[in-house]
Tab-separated table of C-alpha atoms in Angstrom:
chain	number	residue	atom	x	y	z
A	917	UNK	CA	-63.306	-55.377	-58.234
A	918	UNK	CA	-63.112	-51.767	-59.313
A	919	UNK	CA	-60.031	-49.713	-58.817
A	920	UNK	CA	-61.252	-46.800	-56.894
A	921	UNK	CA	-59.228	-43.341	-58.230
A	922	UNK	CA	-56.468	-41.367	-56.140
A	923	UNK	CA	-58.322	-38.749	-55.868
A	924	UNK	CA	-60.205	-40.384	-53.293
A	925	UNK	CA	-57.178	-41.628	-51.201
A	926	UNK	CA	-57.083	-39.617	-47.976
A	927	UNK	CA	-53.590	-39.761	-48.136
A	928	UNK	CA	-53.237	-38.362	-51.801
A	929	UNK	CA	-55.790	-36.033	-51.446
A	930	UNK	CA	-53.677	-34.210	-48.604
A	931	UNK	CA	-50.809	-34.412	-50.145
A	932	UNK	CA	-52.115	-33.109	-53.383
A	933	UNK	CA	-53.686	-30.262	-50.669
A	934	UNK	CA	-50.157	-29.430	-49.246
A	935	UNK	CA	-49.019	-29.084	-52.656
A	936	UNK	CA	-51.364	-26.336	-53.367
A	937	UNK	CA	-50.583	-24.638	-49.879
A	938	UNK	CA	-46.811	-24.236	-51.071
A	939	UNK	CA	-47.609	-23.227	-54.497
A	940	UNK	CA	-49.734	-20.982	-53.264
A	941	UNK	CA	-46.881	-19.304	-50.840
A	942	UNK	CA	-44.527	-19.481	-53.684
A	943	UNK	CA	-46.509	-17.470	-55.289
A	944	UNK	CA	-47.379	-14.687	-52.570
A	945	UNK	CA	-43.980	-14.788	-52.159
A	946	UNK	CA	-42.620	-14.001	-55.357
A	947	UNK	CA	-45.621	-11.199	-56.060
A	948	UNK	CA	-44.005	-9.900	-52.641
A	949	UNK	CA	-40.513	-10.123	-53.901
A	950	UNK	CA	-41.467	-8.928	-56.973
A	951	UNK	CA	-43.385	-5.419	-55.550
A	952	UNK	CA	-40.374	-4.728	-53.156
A	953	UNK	CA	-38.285	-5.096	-56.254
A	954	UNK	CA	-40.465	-2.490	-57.595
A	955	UNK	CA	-40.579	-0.123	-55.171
A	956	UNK	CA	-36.754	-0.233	-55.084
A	957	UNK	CA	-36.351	0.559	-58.825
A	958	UNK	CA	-39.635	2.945	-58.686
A	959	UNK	CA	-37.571	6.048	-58.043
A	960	UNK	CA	-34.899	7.757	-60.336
A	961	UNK	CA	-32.814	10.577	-58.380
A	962	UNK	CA	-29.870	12.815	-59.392
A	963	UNK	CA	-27.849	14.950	-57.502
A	964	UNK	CA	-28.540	17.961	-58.752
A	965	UNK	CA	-26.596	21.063	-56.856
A	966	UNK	CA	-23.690	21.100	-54.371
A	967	UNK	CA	-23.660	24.414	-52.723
A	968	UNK	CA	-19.799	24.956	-50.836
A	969	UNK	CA	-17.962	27.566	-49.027
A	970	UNK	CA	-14.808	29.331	-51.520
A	971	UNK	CA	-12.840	27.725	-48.767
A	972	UNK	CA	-13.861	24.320	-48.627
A	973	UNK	CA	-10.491	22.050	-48.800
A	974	UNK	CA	-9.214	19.635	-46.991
A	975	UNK	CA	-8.698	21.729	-43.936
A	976	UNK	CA	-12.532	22.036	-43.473
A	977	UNK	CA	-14.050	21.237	-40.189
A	978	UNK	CA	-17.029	20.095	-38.116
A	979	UNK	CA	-17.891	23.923	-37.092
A	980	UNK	CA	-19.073	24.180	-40.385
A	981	UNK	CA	-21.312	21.112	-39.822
A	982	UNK	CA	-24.778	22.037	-40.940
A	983	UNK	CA	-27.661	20.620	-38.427
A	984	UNK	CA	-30.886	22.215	-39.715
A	985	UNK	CA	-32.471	22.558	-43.416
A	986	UNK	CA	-36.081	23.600	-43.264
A	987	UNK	CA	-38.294	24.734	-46.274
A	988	UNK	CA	-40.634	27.374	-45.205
A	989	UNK	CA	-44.747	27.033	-45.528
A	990	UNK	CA	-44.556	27.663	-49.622
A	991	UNK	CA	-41.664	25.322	-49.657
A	992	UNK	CA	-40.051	27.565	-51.908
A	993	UNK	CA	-37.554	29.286	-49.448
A	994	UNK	CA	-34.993	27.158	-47.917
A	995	UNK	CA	-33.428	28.010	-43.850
A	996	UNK	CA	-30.246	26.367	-42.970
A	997	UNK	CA	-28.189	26.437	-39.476
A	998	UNK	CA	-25.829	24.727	-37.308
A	999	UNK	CA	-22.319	25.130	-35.574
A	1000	UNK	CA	-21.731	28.467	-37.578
A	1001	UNK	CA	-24.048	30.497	-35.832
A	1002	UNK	CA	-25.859	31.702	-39.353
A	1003	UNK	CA	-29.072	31.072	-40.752
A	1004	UNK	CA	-28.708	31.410	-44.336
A	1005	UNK	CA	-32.334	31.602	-46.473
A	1006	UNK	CA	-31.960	30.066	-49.896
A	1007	UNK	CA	-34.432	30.198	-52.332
A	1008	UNK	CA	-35.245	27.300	-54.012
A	1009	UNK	CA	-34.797	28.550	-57.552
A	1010	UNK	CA	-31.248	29.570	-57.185
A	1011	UNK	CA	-30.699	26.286	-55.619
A	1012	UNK	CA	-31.970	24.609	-59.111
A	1013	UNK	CA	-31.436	27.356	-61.950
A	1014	UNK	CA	-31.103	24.539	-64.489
A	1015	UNK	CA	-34.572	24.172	-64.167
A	1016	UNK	CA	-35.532	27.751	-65.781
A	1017	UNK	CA	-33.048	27.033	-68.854
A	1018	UNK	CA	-31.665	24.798	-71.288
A	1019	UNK	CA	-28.976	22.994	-69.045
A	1020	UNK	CA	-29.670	18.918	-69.176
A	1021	UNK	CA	-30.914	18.245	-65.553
A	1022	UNK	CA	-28.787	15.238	-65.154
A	1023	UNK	CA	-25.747	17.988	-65.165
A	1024	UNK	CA	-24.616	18.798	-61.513
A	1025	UNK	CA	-24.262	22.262	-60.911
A	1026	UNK	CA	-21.529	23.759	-58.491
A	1027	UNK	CA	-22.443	27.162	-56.205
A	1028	UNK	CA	-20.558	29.171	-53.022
A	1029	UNK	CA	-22.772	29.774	-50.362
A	1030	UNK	CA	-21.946	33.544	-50.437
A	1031	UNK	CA	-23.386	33.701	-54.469
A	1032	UNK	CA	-26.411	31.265	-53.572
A	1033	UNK	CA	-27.745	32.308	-50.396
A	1034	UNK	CA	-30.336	35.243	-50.286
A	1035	UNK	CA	-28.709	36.606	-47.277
A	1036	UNK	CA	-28.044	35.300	-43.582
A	1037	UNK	CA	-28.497	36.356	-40.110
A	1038	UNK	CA	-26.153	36.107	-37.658
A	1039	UNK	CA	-27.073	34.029	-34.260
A	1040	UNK	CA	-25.450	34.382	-30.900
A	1041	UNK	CA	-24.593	31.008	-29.912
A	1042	UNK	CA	-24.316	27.592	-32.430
A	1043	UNK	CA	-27.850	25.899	-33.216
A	1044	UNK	CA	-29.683	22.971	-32.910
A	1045	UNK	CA	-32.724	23.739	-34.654
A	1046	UNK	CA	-35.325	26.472	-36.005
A	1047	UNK	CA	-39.228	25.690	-37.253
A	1048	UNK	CA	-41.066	27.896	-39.316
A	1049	UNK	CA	-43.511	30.138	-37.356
A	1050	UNK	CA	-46.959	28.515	-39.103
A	1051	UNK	CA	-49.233	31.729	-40.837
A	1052	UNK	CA	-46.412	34.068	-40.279
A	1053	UNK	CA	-46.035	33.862	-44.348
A	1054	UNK	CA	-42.247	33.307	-44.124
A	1055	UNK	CA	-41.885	35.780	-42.308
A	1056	UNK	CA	-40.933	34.486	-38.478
A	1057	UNK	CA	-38.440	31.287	-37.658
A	1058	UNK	CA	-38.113	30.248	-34.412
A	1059	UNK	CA	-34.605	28.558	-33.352
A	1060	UNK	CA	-33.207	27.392	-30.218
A	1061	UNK	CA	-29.152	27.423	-29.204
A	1062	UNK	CA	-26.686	25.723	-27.269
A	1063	UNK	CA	-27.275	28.314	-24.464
A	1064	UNK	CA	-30.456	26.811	-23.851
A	1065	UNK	CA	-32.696	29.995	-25.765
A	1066	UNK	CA	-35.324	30.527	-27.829
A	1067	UNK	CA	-35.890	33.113	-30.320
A	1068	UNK	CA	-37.489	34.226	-33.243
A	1069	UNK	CA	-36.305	36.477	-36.003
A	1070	UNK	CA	-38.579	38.553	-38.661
A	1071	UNK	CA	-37.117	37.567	-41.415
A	1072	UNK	CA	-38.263	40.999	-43.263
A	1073	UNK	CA	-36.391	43.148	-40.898
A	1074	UNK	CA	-33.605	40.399	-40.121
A	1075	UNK	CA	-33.517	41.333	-36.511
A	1076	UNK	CA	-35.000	38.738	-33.182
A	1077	UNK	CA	-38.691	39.694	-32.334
A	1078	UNK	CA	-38.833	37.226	-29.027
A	1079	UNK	CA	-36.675	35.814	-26.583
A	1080	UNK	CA	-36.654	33.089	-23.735
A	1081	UNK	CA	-34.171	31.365	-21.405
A	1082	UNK	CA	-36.069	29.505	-19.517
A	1083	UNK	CA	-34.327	25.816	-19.492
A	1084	UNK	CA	-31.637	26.810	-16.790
A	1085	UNK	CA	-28.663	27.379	-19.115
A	1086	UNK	CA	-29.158	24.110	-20.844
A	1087	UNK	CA	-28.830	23.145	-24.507
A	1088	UNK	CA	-32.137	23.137	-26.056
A	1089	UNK	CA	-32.335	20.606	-28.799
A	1090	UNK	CA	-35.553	21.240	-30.496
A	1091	UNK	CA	-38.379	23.563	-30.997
A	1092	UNK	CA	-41.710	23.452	-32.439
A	1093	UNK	CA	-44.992	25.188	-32.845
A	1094	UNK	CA	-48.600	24.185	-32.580
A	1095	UNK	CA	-50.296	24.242	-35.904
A	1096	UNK	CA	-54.052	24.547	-34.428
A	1097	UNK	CA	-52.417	27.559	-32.433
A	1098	UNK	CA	-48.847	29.426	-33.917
A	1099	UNK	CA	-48.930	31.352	-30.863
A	1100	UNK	CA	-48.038	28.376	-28.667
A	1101	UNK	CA	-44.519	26.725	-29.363
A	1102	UNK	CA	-42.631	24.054	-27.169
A	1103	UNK	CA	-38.936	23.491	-27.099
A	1104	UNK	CA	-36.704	20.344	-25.656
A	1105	UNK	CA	-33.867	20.618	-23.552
A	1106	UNK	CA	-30.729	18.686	-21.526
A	1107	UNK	CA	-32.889	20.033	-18.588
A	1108	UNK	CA	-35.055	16.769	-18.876
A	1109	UNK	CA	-38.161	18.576	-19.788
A	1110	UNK	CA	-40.257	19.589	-22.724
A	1111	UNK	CA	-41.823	23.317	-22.022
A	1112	UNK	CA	-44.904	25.035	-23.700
A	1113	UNK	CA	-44.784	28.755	-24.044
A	1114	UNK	CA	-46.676	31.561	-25.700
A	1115	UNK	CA	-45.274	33.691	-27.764
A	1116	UNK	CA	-47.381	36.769	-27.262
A	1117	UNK	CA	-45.964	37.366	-24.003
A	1118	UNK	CA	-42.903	38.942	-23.951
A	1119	UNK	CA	-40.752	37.060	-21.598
A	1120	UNK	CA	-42.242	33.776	-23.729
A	1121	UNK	CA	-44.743	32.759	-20.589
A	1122	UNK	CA	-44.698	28.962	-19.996
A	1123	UNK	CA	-48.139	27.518	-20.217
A	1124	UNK	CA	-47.405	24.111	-19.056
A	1125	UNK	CA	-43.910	21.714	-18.445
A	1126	UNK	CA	-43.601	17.919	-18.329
A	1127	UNK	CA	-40.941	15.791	-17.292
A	1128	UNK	CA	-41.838	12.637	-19.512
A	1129	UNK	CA	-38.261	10.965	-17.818
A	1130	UNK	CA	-38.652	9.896	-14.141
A	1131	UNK	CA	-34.776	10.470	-14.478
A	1132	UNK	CA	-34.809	13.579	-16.078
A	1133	UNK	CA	-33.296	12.208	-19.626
A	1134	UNK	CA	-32.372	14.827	-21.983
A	1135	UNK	CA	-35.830	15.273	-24.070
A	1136	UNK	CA	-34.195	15.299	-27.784
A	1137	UNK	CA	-36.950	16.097	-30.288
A	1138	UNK	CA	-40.170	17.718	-30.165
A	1139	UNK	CA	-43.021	17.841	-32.659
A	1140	UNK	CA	-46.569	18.441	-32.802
A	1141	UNK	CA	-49.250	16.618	-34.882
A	1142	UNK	CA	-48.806	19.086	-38.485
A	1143	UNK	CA	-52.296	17.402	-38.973
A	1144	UNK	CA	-53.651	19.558	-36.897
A	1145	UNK	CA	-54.548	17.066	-34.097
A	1146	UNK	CA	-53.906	17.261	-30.202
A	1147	UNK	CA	-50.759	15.753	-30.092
A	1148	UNK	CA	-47.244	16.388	-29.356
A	1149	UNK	CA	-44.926	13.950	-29.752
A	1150	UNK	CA	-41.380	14.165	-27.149
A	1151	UNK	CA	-38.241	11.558	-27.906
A	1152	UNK	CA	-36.175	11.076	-24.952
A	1153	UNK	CA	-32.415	10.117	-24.245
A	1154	UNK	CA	-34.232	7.135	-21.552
A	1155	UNK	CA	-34.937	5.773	-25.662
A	1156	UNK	CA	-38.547	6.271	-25.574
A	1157	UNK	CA	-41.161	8.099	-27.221
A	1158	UNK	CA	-43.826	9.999	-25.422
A	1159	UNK	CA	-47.613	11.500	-26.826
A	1160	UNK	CA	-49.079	14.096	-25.034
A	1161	UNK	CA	-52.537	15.085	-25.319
A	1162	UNK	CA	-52.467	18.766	-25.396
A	1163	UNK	CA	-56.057	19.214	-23.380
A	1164	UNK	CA	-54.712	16.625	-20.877
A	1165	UNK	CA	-50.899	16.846	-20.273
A	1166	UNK	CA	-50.394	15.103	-16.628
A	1167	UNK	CA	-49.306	11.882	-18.523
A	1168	UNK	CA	-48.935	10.594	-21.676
A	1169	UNK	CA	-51.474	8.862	-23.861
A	1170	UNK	CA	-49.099	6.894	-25.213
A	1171	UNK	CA	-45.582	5.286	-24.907
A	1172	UNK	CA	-43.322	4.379	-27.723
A	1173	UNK	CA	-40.717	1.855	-26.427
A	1174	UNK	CA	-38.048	-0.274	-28.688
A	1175	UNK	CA	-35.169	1.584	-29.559
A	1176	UNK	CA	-32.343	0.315	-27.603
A	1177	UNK	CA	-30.478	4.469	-27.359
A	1178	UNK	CA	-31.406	7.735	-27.368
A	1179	UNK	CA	-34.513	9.041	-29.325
A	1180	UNK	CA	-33.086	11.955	-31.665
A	1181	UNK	CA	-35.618	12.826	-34.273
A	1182	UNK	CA	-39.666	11.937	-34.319
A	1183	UNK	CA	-41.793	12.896	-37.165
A	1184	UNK	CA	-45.572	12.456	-38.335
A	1185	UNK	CA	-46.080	10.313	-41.281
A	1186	UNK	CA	-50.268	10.611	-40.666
A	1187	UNK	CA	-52.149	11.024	-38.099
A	1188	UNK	CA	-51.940	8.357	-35.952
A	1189	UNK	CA	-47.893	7.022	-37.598
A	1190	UNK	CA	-44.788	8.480	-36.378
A	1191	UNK	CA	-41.160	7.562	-37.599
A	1192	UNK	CA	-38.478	7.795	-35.041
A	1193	UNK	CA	-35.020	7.849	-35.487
A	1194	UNK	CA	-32.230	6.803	-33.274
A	1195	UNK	CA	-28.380	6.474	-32.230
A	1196	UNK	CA	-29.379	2.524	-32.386
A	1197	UNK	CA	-28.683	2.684	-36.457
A	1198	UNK	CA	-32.104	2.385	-36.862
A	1199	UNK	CA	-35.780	4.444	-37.923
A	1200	UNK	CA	-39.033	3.227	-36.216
A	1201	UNK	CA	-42.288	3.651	-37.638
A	1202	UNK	CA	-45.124	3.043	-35.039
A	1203	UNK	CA	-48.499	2.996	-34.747
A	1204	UNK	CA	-49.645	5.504	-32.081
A	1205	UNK	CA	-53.282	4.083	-31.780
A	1206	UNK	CA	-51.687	0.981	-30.257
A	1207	UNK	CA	-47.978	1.913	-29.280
A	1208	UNK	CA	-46.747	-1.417	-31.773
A	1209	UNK	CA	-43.749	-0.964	-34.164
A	1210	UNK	CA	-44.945	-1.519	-37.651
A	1211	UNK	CA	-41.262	-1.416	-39.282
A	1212	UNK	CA	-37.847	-1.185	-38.426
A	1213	UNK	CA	-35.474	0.324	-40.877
A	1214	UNK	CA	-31.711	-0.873	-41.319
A	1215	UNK	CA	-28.584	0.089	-43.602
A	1216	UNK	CA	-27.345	3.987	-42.435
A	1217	UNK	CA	-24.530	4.101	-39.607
A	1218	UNK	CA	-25.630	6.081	-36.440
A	1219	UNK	CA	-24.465	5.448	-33.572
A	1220	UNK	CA	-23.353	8.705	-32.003
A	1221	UNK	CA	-24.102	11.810	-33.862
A	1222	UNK	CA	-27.683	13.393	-35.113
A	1223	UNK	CA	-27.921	12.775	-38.353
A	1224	UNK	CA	-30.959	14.397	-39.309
A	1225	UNK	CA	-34.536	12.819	-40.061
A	1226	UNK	CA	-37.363	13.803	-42.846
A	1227	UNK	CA	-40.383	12.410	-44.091
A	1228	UNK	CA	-41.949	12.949	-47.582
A	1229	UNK	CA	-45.962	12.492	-46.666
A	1230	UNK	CA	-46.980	12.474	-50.140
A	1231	UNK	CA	-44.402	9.672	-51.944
A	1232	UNK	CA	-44.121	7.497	-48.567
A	1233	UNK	CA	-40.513	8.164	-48.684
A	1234	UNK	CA	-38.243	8.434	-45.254
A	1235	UNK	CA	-34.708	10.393	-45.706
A	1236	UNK	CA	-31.912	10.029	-43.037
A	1237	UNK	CA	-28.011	10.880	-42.989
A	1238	UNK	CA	-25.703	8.462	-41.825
A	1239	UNK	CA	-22.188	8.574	-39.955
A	1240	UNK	CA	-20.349	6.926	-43.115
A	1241	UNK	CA	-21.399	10.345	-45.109
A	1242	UNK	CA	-24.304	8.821	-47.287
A	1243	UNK	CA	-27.646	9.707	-47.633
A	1244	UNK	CA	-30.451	7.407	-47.750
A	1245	UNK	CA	-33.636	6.862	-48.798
A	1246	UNK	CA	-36.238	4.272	-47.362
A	1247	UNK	CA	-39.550	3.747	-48.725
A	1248	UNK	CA	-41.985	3.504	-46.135
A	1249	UNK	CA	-42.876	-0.143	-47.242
A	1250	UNK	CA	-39.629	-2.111	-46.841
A	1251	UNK	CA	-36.938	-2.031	-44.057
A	1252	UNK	CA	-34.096	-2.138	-46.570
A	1253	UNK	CA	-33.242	1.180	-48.329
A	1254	UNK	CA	-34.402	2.245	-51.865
A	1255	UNK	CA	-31.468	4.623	-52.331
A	1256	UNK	CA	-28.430	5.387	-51.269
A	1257	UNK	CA	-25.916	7.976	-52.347
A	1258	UNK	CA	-21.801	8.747	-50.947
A	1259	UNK	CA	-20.728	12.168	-50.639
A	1260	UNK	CA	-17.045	12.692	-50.524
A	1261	UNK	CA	-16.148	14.551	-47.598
A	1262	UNK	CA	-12.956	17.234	-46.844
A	1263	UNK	CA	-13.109	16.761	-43.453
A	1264	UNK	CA	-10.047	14.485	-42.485
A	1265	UNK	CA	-9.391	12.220	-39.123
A	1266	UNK	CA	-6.563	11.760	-37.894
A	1267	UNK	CA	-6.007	8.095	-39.530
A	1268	UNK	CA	-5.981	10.734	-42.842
A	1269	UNK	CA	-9.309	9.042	-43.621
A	1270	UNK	CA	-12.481	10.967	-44.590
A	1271	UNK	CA	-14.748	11.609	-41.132
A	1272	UNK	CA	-17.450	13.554	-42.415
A	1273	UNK	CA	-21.318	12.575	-42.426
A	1274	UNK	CA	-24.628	13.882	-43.135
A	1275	UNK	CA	-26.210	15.456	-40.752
A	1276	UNK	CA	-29.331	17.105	-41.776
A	1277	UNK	CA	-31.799	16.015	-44.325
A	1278	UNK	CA	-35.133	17.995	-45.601
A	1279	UNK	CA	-37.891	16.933	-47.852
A	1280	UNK	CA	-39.930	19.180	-49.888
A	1281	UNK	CA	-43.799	18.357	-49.133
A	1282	UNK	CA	-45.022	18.803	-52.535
A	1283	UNK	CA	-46.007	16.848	-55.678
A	1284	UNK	CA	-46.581	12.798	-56.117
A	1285	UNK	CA	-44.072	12.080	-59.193
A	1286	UNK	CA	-41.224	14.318	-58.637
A	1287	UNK	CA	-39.590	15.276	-55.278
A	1288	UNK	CA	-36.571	17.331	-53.982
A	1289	UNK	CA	-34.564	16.360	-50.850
A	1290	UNK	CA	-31.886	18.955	-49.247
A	1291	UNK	CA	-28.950	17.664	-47.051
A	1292	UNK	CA	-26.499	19.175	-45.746
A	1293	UNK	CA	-23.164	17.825	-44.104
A	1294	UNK	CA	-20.391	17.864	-41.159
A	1295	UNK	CA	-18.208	19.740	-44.118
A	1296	UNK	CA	-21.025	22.691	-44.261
A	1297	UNK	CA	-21.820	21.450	-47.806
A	1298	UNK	CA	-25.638	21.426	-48.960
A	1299	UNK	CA	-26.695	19.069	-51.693
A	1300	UNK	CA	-29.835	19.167	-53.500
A	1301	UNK	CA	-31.437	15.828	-55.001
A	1302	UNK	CA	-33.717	15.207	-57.714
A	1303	UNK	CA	-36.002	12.165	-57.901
A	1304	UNK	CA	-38.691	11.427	-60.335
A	1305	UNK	CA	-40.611	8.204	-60.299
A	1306	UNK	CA	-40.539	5.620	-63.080
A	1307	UNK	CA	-42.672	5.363	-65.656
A	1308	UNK	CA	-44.796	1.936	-65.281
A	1309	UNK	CA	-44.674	-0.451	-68.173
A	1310	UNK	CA	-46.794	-3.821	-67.864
């Protein structure tokens, strides 16, 4: 009788078919392990300037805490503010004059704010943000105060051009504009509500209000779609994130819910992806079209302060303080970070330990292979990064 082959044995042939199935995920799983290790490594960044107040010891303290960094429209002029009630302009070249000489790049190069700075303006009350005016040529920045105003300042003549108090004496966290219509800003307040207002009208005339909070939580962050889309996108101490359809405002078109505290910071990646940030410890990035997290981001400490948020559209890259005074980086493909940097801090706590921590973060939204990141810190101090991506071999 003939021996029939193995092959033919049901038994062998799904075993020798299960066999394939966890070679096969072996392999997916180390070309996964292997492009995460990639990413990871893909990035080289130095820290390239430290820019300090004469004064900066030991006995520094959170009033100098910087809250804001925001490069203007050429992303060649850099805005800073916070609990000093100044807005200091920077350009970037005197931020990075190693890059106009000789001086090896890797070399860290030590300014005062007084020698760096272009000049400053002085504000009336401590802030929590300022945008850009979009097609004012860097010439308009709109900020918004723990007094719960709004104002804008030509930057040419260094004096406010507008002014609005419309939030009942409440602090105003954030402030935006529309970039299908400069004319039209918004701004978020403790006052539970995000209000529209045009800035041609002197008293800043409020075009529309909405109270995405059935309890009125503090509305943390505002931003509109920099694509030039219909959106505006609100984050909320009740932990959500709403989108508002600018044509349409009586409700939201959608609902971002996950985060498990308050919403500080929300930010376009494209069109239709946001990245949200939170006093959870974590960033979100979502899908708008169908309100689903795509990612959740873990390593910074956050858990009480805002510790700024920035996204680098070009490189995929996500930048976020953190309450243990790092910085980190997060590519926009893996949860875990890519980079991570310690600043030493001045500040002192009581327990004689170190309690300062990053608290504002900016990208520059230009190139593919190189990129610049500002931060600036609970001490005052503003640090300017280098990265440059690898060079691919195999």
């Amino acid at each position: 009788m003939k021996n029939f082959s193995s092959k033919f044995h049901p038994y062998s042939h799904q075993h020798t078919q299960e066999s394939q199935n966890q070679e096969t995920r072996k392999q997916k799983e180390t070309i996964e392990e292997e492009e995460e290790e990639r990413a990871r490594c893909e990035w080289d960044f130095s820290l390239s300037t430290i820019v300090s107040s004469s004064n900066n010891n030991n006995t520094a303290s959170i009033s100098d805490a910087l809250g804001v960094i925001e490069f203007d429209q050429t992303n060649s002029i850099i805005a800073t503010g916070g609990i000093a009630r100044k807005i200091r302009i920077y350009s970037l070249e005197s931020l990075l004059p190693h890059e106009s000489t000789s001086q090896d790049v890797h070399d860290t190069i030590f300014l005062d704010h007084a020698r760096a700075r272009d000049y400053y303006i002085c504000t009336p009350a401590k802030l929590s943000s300022f945008r850009w005016k979009p097609r004012s040529d860097g010439r308009v920045l709109g900020s918004e105060d723990y007094d719960g105003v709004v104002m804008e300042y030509n930057l040419e003549r260094r004096i406010p051009i507008f002014e609005r108090d419309e939030h009942g004496g409440r602090r105003v966290w954030s402030v935006d504009y529309s970039h299908c219509d400069p004319t039209m800003g918004a701004s978020g307040s403790d006052d539970g509500t995000m209000q529209m207002w045009d800035t041609r009208s002197e008293s800043g005339e409020c075009v529309a209000t909405v109270q995405p909070s059935v309890r009125r939580s503090a509305v943390c962050c505002v931003e509109f779609n920099p694509f030039g889309g219909p959106i505006v996108a609100i984050g909320c101490a009740d932990r959500k994130v709403y989108g508002y359809d600018l044509r349409m405002m009586a409700d939201p078109v959608f609902v971002l819910d996950g985060h498990r505290k308050t919403v500080t910071y929300i930010k376009f990646l494209d069109n239709a992806t946001l990245v949200s940030a939170s006093i959870d410890g974590c960033l979100k990035l979502w899908n708008s079209d169908n309100s689903n997290v795509i990612r959740t981001y873990h390593g910074h400490v956050n858990n009480r302060n805002f510790v700024g948020l920035s996204v680098w559209r070009n490189g995929g890259l996500l930048g976020c303080g953190s309450e243990n005074n790092k910085v980190f980086v997060y590519d926009k493909r893996w949860s875990e970070p890519v980079w991570v940097h310690e600043s030493s801090s001045p500040i002192m706590g009581k327990d004689g330990r170190g309690s300062g921590f990053v608290s504002s973060v900016c990208w520059r939204q230009v190139g593919e292979d190189q990129c610049t990141l500002v931060t600036g810190g609970s001490d005052g101090i503003l640090q300017v990064f280098r990265g440059k991506r690898k060079t691919r071999t195999g």
